[in-house]
Tab-separated table of C-alpha atoms in Angstrom:
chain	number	residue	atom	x	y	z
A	1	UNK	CA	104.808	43.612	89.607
A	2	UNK	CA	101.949	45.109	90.795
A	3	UNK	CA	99.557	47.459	88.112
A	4	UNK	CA	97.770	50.758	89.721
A	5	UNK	CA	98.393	52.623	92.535
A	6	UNK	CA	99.139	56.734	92.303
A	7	UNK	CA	101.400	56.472	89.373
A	8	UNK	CA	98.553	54.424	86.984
A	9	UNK	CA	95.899	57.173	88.350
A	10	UNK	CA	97.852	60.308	87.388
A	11	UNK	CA	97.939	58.678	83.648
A	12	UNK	CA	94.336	58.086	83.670
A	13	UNK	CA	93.822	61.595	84.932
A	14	UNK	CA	95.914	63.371	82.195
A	15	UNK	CA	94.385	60.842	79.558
A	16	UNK	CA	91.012	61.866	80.860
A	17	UNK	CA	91.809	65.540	80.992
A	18	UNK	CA	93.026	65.350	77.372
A	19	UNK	CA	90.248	63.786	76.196
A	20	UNK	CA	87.545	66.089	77.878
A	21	UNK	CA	89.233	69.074	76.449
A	22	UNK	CA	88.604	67.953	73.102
A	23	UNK	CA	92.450	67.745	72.347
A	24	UNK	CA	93.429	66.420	68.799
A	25	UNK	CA	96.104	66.275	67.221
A	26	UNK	CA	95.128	68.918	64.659
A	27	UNK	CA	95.601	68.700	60.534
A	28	UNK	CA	98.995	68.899	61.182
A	29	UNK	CA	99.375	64.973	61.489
A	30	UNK	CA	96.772	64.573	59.025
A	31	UNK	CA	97.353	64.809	55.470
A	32	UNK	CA	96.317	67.850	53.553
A	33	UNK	CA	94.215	66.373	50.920
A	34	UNK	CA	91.929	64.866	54.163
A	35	UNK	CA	91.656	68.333	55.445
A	36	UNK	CA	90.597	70.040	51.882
A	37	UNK	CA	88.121	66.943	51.740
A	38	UNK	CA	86.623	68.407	55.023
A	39	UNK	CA	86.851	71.631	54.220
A	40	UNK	CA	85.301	71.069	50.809
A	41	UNK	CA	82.233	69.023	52.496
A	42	UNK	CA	81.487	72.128	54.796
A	43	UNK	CA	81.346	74.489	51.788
A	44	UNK	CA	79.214	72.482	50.735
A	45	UNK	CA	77.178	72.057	53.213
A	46	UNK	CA	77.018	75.645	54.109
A	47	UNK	CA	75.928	76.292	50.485
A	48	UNK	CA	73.101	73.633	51.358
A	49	UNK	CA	72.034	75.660	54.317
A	50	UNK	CA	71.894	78.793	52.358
A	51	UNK	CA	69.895	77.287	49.942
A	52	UNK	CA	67.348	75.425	52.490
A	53	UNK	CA	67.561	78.695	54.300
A	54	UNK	CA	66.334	80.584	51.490
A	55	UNK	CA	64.213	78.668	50.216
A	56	UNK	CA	62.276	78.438	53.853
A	57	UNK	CA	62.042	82.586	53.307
A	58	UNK	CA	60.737	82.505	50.128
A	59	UNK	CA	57.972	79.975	51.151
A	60	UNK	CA	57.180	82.550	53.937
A	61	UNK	CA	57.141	85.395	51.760
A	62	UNK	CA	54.794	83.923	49.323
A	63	UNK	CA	51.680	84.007	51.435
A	64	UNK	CA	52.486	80.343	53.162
A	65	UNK	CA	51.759	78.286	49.997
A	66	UNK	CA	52.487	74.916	51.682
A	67	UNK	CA	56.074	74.394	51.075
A	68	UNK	CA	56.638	76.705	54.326
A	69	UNK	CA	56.940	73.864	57.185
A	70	UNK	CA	58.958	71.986	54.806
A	71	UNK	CA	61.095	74.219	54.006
A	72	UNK	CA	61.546	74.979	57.594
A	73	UNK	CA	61.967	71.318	58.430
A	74	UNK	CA	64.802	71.150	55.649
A	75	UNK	CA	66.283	74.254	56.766
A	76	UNK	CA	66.738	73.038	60.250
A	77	UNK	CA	68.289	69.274	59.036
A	78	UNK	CA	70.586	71.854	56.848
A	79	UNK	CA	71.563	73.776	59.747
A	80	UNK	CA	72.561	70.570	61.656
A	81	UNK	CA	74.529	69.191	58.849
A	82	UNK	CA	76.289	72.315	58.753
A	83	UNK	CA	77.309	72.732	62.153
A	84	UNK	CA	78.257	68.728	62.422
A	85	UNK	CA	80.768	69.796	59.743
A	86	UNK	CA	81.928	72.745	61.801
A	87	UNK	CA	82.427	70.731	64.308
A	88	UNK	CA	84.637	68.444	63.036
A	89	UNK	CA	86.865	70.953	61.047
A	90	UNK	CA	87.132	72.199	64.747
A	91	UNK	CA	88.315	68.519	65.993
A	92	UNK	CA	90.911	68.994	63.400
A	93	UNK	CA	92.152	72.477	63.999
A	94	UNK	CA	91.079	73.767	60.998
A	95	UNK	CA	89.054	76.796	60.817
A	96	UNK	CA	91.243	79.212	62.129
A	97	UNK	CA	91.424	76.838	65.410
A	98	UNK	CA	90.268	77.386	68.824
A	99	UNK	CA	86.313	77.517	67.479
A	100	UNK	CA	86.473	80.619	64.937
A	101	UNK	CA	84.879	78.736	62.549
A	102	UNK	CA	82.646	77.003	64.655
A	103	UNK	CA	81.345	79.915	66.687
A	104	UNK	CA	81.018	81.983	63.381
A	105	UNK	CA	78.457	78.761	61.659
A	106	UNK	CA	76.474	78.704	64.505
A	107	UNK	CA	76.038	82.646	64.877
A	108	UNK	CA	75.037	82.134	61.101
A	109	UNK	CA	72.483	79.682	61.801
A	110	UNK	CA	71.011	81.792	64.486
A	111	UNK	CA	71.145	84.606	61.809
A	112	UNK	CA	73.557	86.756	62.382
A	113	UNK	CA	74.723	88.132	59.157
A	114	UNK	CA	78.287	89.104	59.821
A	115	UNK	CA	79.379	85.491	60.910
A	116	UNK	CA	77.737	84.054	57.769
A	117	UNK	CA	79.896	86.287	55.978
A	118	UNK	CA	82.999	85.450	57.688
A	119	UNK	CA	81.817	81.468	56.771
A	120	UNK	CA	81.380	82.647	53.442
A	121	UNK	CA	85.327	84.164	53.904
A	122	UNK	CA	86.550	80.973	54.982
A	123	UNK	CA	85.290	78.898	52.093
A	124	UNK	CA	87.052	81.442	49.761
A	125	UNK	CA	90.094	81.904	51.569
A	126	UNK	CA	89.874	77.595	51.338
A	127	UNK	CA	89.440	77.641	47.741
A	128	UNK	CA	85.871	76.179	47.778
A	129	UNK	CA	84.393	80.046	47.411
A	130	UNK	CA	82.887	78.740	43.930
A	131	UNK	CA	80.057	76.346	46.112
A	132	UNK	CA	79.119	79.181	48.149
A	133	UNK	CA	77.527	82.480	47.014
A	134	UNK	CA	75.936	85.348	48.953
A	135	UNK	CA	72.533	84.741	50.808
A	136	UNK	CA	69.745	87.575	49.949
């Protein structure tokens, strides 16, 4: 028997298809306690972006006493981390689904005050409010 030919490529084409969309198969094959582990680790991570954040504004607002470019550089690894963790609550269709949560981080990173809030929503509506508090 003979392997390929037009049957073998539409396969490949759907399997590549699938995997370009960035189809999973969700939380709902997963089990819950791995999805409040993720969820947990990007409250967290949001409250450590808050804090770098903050921290970075402080540093500017008190006259640029050195801890200002390392705050900044913190700030920035923060914001990565948090988004990496958006990301893959997004791979696992948590997050509301379809990028909600995903688009909302990286509007907060870019500073947009309203989609920090709704992060700040998610982590409540998660449970994890209590490791994230309001940025000011």
């Amino acid at each position: 028997m003979r392997y390929g030919g037009r049957g073998a490529r539409v396969v490949a084409a759907v399997v590549a298809a699938v995997l370009m969309s960035g189809w999973t198969t969700g939380c709902s094959s997963e089990e819950p306690a791995q999805a409040k582990v993720w969820e947990r680790f990007y409250c967290a991570k949001l409250t450590a972006w808050q804090n770098a954040r903050n921290a970075t504004t402080h540093a500017d607002a008190g006259g640029g006493q050195g801890a200002g470019p390392l705050a900044s550089e913190e700030a920035d690894s923060a914001a990565r981390s948090l988004l990496a963790a958006a990301r893959r609550l997004d791979r696992e269709g948590l997050g509301g689904g379809a990028t909600p949560l995903l688009d909302d981080t990286a509007n907060a990173v870019a500073g947009d005050p309203g989609a920090e809030g709704r992060a700040l929503s998610y982590c409540a509506d998660t449970g994890f409010g209590p490791l994230v508090g309001r940025s000011g």
